[in-house]
Each structure stands twice: as C-alpha cells, then as structure tokens.
Coordinates of C-alpha atoms and ligand atoms in Angstrom, one line a residue:
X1 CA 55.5 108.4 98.2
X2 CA 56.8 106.4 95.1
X3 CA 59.2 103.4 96.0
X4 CA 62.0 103.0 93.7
X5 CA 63.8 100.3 95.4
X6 CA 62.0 96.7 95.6
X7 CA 62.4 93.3 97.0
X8 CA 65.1 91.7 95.8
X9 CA 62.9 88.8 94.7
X10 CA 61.2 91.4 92.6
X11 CA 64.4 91.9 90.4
X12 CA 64.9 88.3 90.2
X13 CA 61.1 87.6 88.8
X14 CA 61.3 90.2 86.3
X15 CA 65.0 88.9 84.8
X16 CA 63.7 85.4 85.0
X17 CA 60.1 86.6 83.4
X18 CA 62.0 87.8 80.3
X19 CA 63.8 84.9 80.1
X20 CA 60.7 82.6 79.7
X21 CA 59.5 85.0 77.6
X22 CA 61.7 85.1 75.3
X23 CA 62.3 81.5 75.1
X24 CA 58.2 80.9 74.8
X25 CA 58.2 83.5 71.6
X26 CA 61.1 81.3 70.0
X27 CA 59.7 78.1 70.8
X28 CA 56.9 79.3 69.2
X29 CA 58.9 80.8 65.9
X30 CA 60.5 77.4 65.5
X31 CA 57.1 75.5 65.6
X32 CA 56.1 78.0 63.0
X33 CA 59.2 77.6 60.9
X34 CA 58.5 73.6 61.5
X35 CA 55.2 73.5 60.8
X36 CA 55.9 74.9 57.2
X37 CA 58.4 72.9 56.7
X38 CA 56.5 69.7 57.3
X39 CA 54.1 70.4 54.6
X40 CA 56.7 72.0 52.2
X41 CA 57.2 70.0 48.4
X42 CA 61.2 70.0 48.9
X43 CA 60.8 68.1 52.3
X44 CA 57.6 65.6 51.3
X45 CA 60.7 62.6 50.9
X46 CA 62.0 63.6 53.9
X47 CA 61.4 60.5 56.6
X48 CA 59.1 62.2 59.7
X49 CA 60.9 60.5 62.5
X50 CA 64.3 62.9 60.4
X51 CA 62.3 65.7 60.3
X52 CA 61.6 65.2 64.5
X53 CA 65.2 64.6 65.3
X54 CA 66.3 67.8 63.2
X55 CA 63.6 70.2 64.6
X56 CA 64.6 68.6 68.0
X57 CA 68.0 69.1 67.6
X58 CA 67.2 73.0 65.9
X59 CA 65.5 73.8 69.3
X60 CA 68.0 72.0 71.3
X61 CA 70.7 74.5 70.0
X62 CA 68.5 77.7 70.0
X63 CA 67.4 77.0 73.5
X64 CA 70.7 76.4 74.6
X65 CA 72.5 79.5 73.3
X66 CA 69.1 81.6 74.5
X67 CA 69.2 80.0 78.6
X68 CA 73.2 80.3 78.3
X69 CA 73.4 83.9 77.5
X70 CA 70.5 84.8 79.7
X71 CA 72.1 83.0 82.2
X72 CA 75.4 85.1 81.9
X73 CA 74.0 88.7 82.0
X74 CA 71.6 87.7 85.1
X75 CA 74.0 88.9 87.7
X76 CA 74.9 91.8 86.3
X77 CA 71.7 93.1 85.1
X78 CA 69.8 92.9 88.1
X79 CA 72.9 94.4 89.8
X80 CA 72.2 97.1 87.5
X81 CA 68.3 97.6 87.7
X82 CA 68.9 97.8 91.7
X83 CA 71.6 100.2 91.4
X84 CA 69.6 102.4 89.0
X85 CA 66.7 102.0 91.5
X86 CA 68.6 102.4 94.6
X87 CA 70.2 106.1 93.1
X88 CA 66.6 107.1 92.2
X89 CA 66.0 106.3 95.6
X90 CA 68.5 107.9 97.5
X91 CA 67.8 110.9 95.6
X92 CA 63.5 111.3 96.5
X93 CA 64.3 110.0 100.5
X94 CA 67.4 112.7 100.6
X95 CA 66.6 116.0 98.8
X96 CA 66.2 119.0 100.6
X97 CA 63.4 121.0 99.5
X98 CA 65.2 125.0 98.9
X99 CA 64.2 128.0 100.8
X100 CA 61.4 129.8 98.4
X101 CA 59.6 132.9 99.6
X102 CA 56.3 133.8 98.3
X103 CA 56.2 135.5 94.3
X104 CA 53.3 137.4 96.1
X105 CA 53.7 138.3 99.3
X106 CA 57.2 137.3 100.0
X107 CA 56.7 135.0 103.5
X108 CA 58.9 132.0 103.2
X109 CA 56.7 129.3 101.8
X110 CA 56.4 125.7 103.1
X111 CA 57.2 122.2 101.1
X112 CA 54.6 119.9 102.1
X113 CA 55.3 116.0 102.0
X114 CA 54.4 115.2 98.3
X115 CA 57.5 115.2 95.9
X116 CA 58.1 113.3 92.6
X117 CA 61.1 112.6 90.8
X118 CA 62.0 114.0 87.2
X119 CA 64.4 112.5 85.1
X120 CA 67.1 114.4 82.5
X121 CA 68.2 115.8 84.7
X122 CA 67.1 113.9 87.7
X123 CA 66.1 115.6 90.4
X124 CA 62.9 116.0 92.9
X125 CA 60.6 118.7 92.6
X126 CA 58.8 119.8 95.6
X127 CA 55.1 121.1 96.4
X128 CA 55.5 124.7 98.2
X129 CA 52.8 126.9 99.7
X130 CA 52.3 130.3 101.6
X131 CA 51.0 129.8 104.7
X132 CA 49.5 133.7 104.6
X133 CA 48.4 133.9 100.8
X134 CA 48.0 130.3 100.0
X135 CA 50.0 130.7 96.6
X136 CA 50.7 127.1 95.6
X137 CA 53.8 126.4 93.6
X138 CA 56.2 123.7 92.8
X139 CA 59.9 124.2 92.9
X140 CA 62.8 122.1 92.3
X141 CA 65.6 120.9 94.6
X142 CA 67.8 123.3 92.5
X143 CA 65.6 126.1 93.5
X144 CA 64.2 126.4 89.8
X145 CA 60.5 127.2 89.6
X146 CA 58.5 124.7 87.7
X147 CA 56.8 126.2 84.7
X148 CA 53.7 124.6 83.2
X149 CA 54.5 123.4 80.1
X150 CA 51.4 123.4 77.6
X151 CA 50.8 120.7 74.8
X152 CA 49.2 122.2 71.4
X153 CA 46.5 120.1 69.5
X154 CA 48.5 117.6 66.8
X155 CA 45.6 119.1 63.9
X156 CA 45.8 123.1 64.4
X157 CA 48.9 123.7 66.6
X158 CA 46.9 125.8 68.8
X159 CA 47.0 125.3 72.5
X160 CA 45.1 122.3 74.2
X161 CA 43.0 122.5 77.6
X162 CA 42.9 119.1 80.2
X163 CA 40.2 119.2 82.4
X164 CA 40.0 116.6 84.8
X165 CA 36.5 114.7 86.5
X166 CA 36.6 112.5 89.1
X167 CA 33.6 110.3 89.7
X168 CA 34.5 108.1 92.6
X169 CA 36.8 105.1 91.5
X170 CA 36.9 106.9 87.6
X171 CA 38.6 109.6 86.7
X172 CA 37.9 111.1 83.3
X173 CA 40.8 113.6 81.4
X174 CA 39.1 115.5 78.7
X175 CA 41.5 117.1 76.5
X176 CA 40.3 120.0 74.0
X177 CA 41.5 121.9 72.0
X178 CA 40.8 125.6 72.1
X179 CA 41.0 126.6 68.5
X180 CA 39.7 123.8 66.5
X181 CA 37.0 120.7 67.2
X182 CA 39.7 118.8 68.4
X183 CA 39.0 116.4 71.6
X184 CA 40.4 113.0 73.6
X185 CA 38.7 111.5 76.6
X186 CA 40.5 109.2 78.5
X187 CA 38.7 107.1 81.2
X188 CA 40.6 105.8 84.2
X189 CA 39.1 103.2 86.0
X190 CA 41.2 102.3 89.2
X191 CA 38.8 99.2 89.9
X192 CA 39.4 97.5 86.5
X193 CA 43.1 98.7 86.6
X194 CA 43.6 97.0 89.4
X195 CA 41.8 94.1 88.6
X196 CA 43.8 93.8 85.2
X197 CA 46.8 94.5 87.6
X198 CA 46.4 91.7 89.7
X199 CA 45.5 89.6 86.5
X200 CA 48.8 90.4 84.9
X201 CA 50.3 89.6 88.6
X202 CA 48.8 86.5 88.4
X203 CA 50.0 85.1 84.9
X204 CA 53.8 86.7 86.0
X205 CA 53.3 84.0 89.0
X206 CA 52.1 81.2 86.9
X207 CA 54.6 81.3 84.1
X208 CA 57.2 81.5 86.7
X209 CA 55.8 78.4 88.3
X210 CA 55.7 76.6 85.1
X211 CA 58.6 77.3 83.1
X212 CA 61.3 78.8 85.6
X213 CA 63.2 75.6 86.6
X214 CA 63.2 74.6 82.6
X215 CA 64.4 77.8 81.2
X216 CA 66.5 79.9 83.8
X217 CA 69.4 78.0 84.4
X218 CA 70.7 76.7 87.9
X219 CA 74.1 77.6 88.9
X220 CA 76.0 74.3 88.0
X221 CA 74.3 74.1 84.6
X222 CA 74.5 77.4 83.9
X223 CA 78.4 77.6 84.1
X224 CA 79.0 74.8 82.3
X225 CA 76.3 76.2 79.6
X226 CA 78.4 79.7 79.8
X227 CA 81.6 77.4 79.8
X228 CA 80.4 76.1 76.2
X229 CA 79.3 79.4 74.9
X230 CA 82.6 81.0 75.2
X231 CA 84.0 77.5 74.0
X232 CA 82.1 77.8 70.9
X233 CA 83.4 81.5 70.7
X234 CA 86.4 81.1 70.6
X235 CA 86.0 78.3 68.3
X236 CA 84.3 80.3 65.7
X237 CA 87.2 83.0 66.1
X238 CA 89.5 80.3 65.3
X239 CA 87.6 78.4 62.2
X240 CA 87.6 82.0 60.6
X241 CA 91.1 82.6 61.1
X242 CA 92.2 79.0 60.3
X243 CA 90.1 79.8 56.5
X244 CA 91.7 83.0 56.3
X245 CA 95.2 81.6 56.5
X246 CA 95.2 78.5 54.9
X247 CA 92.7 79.4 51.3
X248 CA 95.9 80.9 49.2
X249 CA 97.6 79.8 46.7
X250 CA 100.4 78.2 48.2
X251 CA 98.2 75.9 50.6
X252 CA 96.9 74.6 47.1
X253 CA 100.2 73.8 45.5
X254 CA 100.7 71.9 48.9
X255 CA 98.1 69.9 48.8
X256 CA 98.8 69.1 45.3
X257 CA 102.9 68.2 46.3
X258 CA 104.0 65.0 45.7
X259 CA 106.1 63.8 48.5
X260 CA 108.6 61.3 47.1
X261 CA 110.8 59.2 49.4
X262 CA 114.3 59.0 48.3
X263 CA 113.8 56.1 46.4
X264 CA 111.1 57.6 44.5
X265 CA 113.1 60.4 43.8
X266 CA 115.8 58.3 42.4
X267 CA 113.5 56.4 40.2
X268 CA 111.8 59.7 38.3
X269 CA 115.4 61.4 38.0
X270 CA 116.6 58.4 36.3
X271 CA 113.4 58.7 33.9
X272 CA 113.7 62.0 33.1
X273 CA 117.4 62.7 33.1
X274 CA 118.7 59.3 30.8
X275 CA 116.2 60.6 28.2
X276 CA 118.4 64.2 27.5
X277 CA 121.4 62.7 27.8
X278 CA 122.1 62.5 31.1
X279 CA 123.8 59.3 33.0
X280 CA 124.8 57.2 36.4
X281 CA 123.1 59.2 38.4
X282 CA 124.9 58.5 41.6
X283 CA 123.2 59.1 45.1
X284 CA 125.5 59.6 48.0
X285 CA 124.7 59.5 52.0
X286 CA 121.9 62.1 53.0
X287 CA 122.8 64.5 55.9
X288 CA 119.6 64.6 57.7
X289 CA 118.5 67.7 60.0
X290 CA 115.8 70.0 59.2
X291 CA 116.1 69.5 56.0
X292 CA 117.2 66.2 54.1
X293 CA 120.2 67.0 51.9
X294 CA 120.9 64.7 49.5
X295 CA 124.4 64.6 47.4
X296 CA 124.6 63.3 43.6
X297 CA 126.6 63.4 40.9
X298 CA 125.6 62.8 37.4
X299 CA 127.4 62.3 34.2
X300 CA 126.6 64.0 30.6
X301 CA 126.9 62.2 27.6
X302 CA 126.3 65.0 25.0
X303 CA 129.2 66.9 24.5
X304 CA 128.8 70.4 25.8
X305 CA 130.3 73.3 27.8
X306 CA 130.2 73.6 31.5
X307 CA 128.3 75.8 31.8
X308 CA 125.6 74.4 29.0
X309 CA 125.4 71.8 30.7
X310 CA 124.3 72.8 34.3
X311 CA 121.7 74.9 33.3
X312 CA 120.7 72.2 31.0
X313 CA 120.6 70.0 33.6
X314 CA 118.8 72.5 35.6
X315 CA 115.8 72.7 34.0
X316 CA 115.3 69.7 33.9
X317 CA 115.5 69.0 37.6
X318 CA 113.4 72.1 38.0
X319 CA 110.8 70.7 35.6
X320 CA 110.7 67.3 37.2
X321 CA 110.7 68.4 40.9
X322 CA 108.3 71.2 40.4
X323 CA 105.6 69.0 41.8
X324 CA 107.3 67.7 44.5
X325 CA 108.6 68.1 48.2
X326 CA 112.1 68.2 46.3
X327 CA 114.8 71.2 44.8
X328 CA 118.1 71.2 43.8
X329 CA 120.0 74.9 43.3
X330 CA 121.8 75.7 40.4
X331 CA 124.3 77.2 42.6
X332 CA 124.9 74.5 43.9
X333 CA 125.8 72.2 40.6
X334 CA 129.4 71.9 39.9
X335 CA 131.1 70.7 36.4
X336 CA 134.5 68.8 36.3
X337 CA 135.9 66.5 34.0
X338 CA 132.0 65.6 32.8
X339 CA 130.5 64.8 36.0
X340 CA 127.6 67.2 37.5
X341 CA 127.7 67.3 41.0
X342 CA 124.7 68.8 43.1
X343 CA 122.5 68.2 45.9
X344 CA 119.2 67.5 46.2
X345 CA 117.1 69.0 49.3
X346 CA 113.9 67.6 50.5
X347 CA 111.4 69.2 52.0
X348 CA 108.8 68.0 55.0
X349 CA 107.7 70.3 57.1
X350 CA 104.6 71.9 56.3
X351 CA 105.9 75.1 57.0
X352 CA 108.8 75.1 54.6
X353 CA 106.7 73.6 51.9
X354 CA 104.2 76.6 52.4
X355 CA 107.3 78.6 52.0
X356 CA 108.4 76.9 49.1
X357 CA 105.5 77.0 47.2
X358 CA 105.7 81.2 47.6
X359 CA 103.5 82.0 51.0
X360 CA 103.9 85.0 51.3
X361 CA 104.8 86.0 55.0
X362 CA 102.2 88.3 55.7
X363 CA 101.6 90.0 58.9
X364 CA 98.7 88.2 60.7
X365 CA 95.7 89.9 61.4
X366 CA 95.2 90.9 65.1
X367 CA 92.7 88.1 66.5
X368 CA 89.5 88.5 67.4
X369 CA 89.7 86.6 71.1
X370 CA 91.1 87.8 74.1
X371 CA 94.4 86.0 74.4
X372 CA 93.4 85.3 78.1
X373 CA 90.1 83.3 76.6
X374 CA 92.2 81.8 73.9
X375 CA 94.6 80.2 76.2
X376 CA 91.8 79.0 77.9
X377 CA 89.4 77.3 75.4
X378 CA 92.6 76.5 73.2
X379 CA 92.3 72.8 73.8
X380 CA 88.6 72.3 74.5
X381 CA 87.2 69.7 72.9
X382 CA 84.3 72.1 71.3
X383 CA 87.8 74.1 69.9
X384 CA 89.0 70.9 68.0
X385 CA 86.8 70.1 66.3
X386 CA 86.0 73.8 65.0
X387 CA 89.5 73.8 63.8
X388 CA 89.1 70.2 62.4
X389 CA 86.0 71.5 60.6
X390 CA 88.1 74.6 59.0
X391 CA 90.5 72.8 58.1
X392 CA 88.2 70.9 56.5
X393 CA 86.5 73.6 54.7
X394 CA 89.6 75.0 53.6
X395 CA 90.8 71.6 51.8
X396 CA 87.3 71.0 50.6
X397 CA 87.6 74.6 48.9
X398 CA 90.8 74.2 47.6
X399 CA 89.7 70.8 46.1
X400 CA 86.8 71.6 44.6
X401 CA 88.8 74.5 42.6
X402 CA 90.4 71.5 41.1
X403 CA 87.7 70.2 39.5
X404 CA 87.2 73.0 37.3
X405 CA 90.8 71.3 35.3
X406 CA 90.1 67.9 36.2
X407 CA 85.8 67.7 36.6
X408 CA 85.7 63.7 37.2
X409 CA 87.7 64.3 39.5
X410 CA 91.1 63.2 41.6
X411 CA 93.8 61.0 43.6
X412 CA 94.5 62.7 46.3
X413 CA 97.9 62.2 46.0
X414 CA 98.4 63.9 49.6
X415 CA 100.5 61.9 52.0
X416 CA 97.3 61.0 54.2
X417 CA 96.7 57.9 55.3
X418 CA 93.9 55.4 56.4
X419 CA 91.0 56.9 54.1
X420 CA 87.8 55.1 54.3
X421 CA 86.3 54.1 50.6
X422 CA 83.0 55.0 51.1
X423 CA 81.5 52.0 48.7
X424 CA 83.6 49.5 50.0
X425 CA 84.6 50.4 53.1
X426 CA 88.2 49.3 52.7
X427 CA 91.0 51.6 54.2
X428 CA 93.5 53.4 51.5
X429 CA 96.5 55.9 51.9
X430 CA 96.0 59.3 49.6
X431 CA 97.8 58.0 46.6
X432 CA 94.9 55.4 45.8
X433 CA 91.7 57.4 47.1
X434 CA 89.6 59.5 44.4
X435 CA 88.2 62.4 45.2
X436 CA 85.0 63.4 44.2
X437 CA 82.7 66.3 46.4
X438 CA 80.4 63.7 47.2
X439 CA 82.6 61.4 48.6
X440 CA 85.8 59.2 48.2
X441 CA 86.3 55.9 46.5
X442 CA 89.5 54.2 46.1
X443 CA 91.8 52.6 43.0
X444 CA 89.7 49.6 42.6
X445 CA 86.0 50.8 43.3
X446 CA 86.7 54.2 40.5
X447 CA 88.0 51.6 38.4
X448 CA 85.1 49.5 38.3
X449 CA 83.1 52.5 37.9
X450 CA 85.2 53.8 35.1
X451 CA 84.8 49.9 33.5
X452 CA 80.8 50.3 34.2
X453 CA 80.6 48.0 36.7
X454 CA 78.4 49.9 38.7
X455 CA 77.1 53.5 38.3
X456 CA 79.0 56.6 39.8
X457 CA 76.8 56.0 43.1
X458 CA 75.8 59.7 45.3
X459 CA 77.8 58.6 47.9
X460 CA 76.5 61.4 50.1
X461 CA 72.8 60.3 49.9
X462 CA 70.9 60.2 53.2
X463 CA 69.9 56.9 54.5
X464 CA 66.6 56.6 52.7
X465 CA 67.8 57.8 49.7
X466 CA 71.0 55.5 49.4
X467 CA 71.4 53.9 46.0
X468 CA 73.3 50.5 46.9
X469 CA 74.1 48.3 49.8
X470 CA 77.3 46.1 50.2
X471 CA 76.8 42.6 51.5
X472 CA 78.4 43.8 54.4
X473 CA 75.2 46.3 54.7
X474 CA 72.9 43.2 54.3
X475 CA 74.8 41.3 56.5
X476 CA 75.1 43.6 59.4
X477 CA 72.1 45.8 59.4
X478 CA 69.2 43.0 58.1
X479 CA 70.9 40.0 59.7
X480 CA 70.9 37.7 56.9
X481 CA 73.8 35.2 57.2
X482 CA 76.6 35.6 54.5
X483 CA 75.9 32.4 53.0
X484 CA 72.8 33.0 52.8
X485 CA 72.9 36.2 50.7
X486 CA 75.0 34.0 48.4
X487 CA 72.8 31.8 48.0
X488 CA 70.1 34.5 47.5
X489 CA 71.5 35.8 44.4
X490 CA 72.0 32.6 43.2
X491 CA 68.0 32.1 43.1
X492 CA 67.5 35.4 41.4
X493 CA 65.8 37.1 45.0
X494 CA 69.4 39.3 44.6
X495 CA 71.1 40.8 42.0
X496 CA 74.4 41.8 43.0
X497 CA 77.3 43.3 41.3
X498 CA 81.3 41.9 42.2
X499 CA 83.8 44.1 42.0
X500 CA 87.2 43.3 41.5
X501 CA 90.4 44.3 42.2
X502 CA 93.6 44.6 39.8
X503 CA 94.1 40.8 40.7
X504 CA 90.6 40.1 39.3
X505 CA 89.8 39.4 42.9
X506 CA 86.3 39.8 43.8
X507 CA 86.5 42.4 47.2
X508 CA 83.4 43.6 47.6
X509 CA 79.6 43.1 46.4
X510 CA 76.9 45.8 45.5
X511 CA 73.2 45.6 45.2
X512 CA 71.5 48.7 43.8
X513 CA 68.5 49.3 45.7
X514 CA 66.9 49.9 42.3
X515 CA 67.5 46.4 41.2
X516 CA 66.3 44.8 44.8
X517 CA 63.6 46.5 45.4
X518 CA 61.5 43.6 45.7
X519 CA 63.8 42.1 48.3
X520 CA 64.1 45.1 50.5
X521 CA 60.8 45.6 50.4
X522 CA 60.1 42.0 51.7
X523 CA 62.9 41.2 53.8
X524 CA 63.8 44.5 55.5
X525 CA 60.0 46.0 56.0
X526 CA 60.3 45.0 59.9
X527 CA 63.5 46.6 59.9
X528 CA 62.3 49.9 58.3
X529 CA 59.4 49.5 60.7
X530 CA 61.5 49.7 63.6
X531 CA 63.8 52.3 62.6
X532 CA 60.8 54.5 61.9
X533 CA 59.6 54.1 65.0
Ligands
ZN1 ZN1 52.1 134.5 100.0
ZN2 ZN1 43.1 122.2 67.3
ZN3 ZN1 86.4 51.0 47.5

C-alpha cells in the first residue's frame, strides 16, 4: 500500500533541497546579470576590483534575504507537508470499506487488501469482488460505485481505447482512438525508471552534502538573519511613512525659515521699520515657556490715525517676518499717545513651525507594521538609519525643487550645524554651506569658484573619476611630506590652485588631476597598484 507519511528526515531534505535550489538558480542569474555588465560600454571606466566588491556585495544581499526567509518558513512548512501527509494517512490505514452486495447476483461482495486514495474529495476507494460470480467492482468508502470515466481523442472528440502490454520489466499503454487515426504509446521501463530514480536520489544527496551548511541557515544565524529581516521591514514601513509625511508644502517653507535669535530680530526690525517711518523700537524682557514672547514698543513718526497706523505697522512686520521663526498679531498692537505696543512670538519647535507654515493636521494614515513589531524594531540600529535615510530623501526632494528658482544653487540657511565642505574639508554651520545636488561647499570655496578660481568640481565623482586633490589628499593618501609638496609646485612637478578666504588667507590648496597628470601618474602608480589589488 502507498505510504503517505515519511521519515522526518525526508521532510527536512526536501525543504532544505529547495532552498539550495533556489539559491543555485540565483547565484547563477546574478553571474548572468554580471557577466553582461562586465563587458557593457557604460561600465568599461568602471575599476574591476569596484565592479567585484559591488557584485559581491549584490549577492551578499540577495543571498541573505533568500537563506533568511527560507529560514523563517522552515518550521512551519514542513509542519505543514507532515500534517497534510499524516491526514492522507490516517485516512487509507482507517477507512472501512462499505457493505456492497453483488449488482448480479446479490451475495455480499468482499474488499480485498488493495485501496488508493482520491483526492477532491478525499476519500479511499476499495477493490470489491463476489466470491460466487466473480463480479469485480470498485466502490468508495461512501458507498458510491466508481464509474469508469472515458477520455475522448483531443483531434475527433470521439472516444479513446487504452490497452495495456506487459513485457516483463516494460509495460507499454497504447492509446487509440476509435474514430479517427489517432494513437500514443507510452513505454514504461521500471529498470531505467529506477535507475533514473536512484540517479536523481543520488544528486538530492550530493547537493545536500555540498551546499546545505552554506545555504540553510543554523539556528543562531538564522534568528539573527530573521531578526534583521523584520528589522529591515519595519524600516521600510517607516522610510515610506517618514516621505509621506514630511514632502508638503509646509516642510518646505521650514526648511527655508530663517531662525533669528533675538538680536537678529532686533537688527532687521530696525532696518525695515526706520525706513516707513517707524522709530525707538524698544525691546522689553522676554517671557520664555513654549513659546518666546517678546514685548516692544515702537514709536511712529508720520502723523496718522490709530488705527492707520497698526495696520501699517502690520504689514510691515508681516512682510519682514514672513521668512522667519517670528510673528507678531495685530490683535495684539496697541496705539496710545504715538507709541505701538506689541509682542513679538518666536517660534522653535519644529512642530509649531510645521504648524505655522499651514500643515495641515491630517489624519495619519493607518501604518503598515504591527504595532507589536514596531515597538520592537523601533530603535534598531537597521531602523535608524532607514529613518535617517528618509529624512534624507525628503530634504534632498524638497531641495532640489528649489533649484528650479535658484539653479546654481543655495545657502542652506537651515539652523544645522557642523557641515563638512566637501572640497575643503573644513566644518561650517547652514548659514555658510551651499547647496548644490552634488555636494556642499561652503562661503569661501563657492566664492572662489564664483571668482574662477577653480572649476565647479563634481563633487560626487567616484574615486577614479575625482577631478582634484587637496594637499591634504596628497599628504595623507600618497605620503608625500607637506613641505615637500611645497616645494614640488615650486619646481613646476605641481600645479596647484590657493584658495583664499574673505581675509585673503590661503585655507586650502587644489590640484586638478587634469593639470597633474604627469605627477600622479609617476608618484602615485604604486599606490594605484596596491589599491587595485
Ligand atoms: Zn455475484
Ligand atoms: Zn480521434
Ligand atoms: Zn570649503
């Protein structure tokens, strides 16, 4: 009789099997994809020893998400083949065959031991036959009679005729049809069956050997790969729901805000207000709590009435602060005696700036993660940095928006400090760092480019394609002494460029690898050599 229900083992070899399997066919996909790439025109200034850390690193992550997902359905699914096996065979060991009496003579027939299972439904059907008449005839558990079932020829539609031959380990099925010339032979050979059997046996048993402990993941590495996978989940969830809520309009009047201390403040009222008339503008102590509130009075020169001039004065605080992290209410101006008395609120919290800039406060959408998971994975590190990363986005976005009014270009002007200038190196806060999509330079290196110093410079360039070195570069990474390099451009073997700051300060020297060629090629060939290698 068939055996549904195997060997443990056998579950476990054929979970495992598909995992190598499928790993094998996209190892081999990525070797394809590599291959192509590696002779491909777009990649031919690509550096090889690049090209082998990316595909590396490309594998690296496919492999990874393939083992850690086959790693977290194991369990389960070979709970489920062996419960789907042990059902079907419960079902063959524990049927009772009916009571059927003969169609032709009526004695009560007998089930003898051969019984198969059907599926949809599932259920066993039995072999019956009269021990007086010898009427065969199969019946189901149920009690319902199987019926042969003809198959009709695929050409004519008419009915088709199997007749079976068995010449000792062949057996030969002849199919024909009885209308038209229709006719299949199909040869089985139990010798070479089993031979291809054992064959396929064999290679199971093999691959297994070979690539079991590499791809199927042990227990320890296989829940900290799982732990990831959900890590990188939830982090995904997140990153879309961070860009979701942070690409609007107000987010990009925020990052646009210019946050002016109180003494900044003080100075631009006093610009704008003396010019319309305006006068002794008086700042009293701020109240500081959420909010900073700040009280002034102001005195107006032109003769007007009261009312004239707070809403002339008004506008013109509205006008001035519209950029910034600071409001003042008209409701809140008072005229006596021709002084204006207000107060000015300042704004720091990101929140209430969102607010103030006109976020709307719409309902979130519900999240994708499990709260449970999301508590959980909230502060891994993989987490982090996929927030970092939108966040990222999101201002990159935003920024690049700008340049469609401003195409060279901007300060960031954003309250951020400690921004690396990518030519020199130096560290600035927002208010002297200029934005560009490639890259950020600060006040002194976009002036010197702006005074054609040096060129604009792709600051995002891969290594082999990077258009200057600093003397900090040549320095550092070729070991050539400071005073050396010096001296070097004095002989003509450099050509550097200085640039200076507003103080006419030299801060920092660049040599365009177009103008040094001939030096890098001489001087840093070992150097090249080894990083190559
Ligand atoms: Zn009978
Ligand atoms: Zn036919
Ligand atoms: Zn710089």
């Amino acid at each position: 009789m068939f055996q549904y229900l195997k060997e443990h083992q056998y579950y476990e070899d054929r979970y495992d099997l598909n995992t190598i399997e499928q790993c094998l066919n996209q190892l081999k996909m990525l070797d394809d994809i590599d291959k192509k790439i590696r002779v491909a025109p777009e990649f031919k200034n690509y550096p090889k020893s690049e090209l082998d850390k990316d595909s590396g690193l490309i594998a690296g992550r496919f492999m990874f998400a393939i083992t850690a997902q086959r790693y977290k359905e194991r369990v389960s699914t070979i709970a489920e083949w062996v419960a789907e096996d042990k059902t079907k065979q419960d079902k063959l060991d524990n049927a009772i065959p009916p009571k059927v009496n003969c169609p032709k003579c009526g004695t009560l027939m007998i089930a003898d031991d051969f019984k198969t299972l059907e599926d949809e439904p599932l259920r066993v059907l039995f072999n019956f036959s009269c021990p007086k008449c010898n009427k065969r005839e199969g019946v189901y558990e149920d009690g319902e009679v199987w019926v042969y079932e003809p198959s009709y020829c695929s050409k004519c539609g008419k009915e088709l005729k199997t007749d079976i031959k068995i010449k000792g380990d062949i057996t030969i099925f002849t199919t024909k049809c009885t209308s038209c010339k229709y006719k299949n032979v199909d040869v089985h050979d139990h010798i070479k069956d089993e031979a291809k059997r054992k064959a396929r046996e064999q290679k199971d048993v093999e691959l297994l050997t070979k690539y079991r402990d590499r791809f199927c993941l042990s227990e320890k590495q296989g829940e900290e790969y799982v732990d990831l996978l959900q890590a990188i989940e939830v982090g995904f969830a997140i990153h879309d729901e961070i860009i979701a809520e942070m690409d609007n309009p107000a987010q990009e009047k925020l990052m646009k805000v210019k946050k002016l201390s109180i003494t900044d403040l003080e100075a631009l009222l006093n610009k704008t207000l003396t010019d319309s008339g305006f006068t002794r503008l008086s700042i009293g102590a701020p109240d500081i709590s959420r909010h900073v509130l700040v009280p002034f009075t102001i005195q107006d020169t032109v003769k007007r009435h009261d009312l004239e001039s707070i809403t002339a004065l008004h506008d013109l605080l509205k006008n001035a602060l519209k950029e910034t992290n600071w409001r003042a209410k008209k409701d809140e101006l008072s005229y006596r005696l021709g002084f204006i008395s207000g107060r000015l609120k300042g704004y720091e919290n990101e929140e209430d700036l969102l607010k103030l800039f006109g976020r709307e406060e719409t309902k979130k959408p519900k999240s994708k993660i499990d709260p449970e998971l999301r508590a959980k994975y909230e502060n891994h590190n993989y987490v982090q940095l996929a927030k970092m990363n939108a966040e990222y986005e999101v201002k990159t976005k935003i920024r690049t928006r700008r340049l469609k009014n401003e195409p060279e270009g901007f300060f960031l002007n954003d309250g951020g400090r400690g921004y690396t200038c990518a030519i020199c190196r130096d560290h600035h806060d927002g208010e002297d760092i200029w934005w560009r999509p490639d890259g950020l330079r600060c006040r002194d290196c976009w002036n010197n480019i702006k005074k054609g110093v040096i060129p604009m410079l792709k600051l995002d360039a891969h290594d082999w394609e990077k258009e200057f070195l600093t003397k900090f570069d040549i320095t550092y990474k070729y070991k050539i002494h400071p005073s050396i390099v010096s001296k070097l451009r004095r002989q003509g073997e450099l050509v550097g460029r200085d640039l200076k700051n507003a103080e006419g300060q030299t801060y920092c020297e660049v040599f365009l690898v177009e103008e040094n060629k001939k030096f890098l090629k001489e001087y840093c060939e070992k150097e090249k050599q080894n990083v190559k290698n």
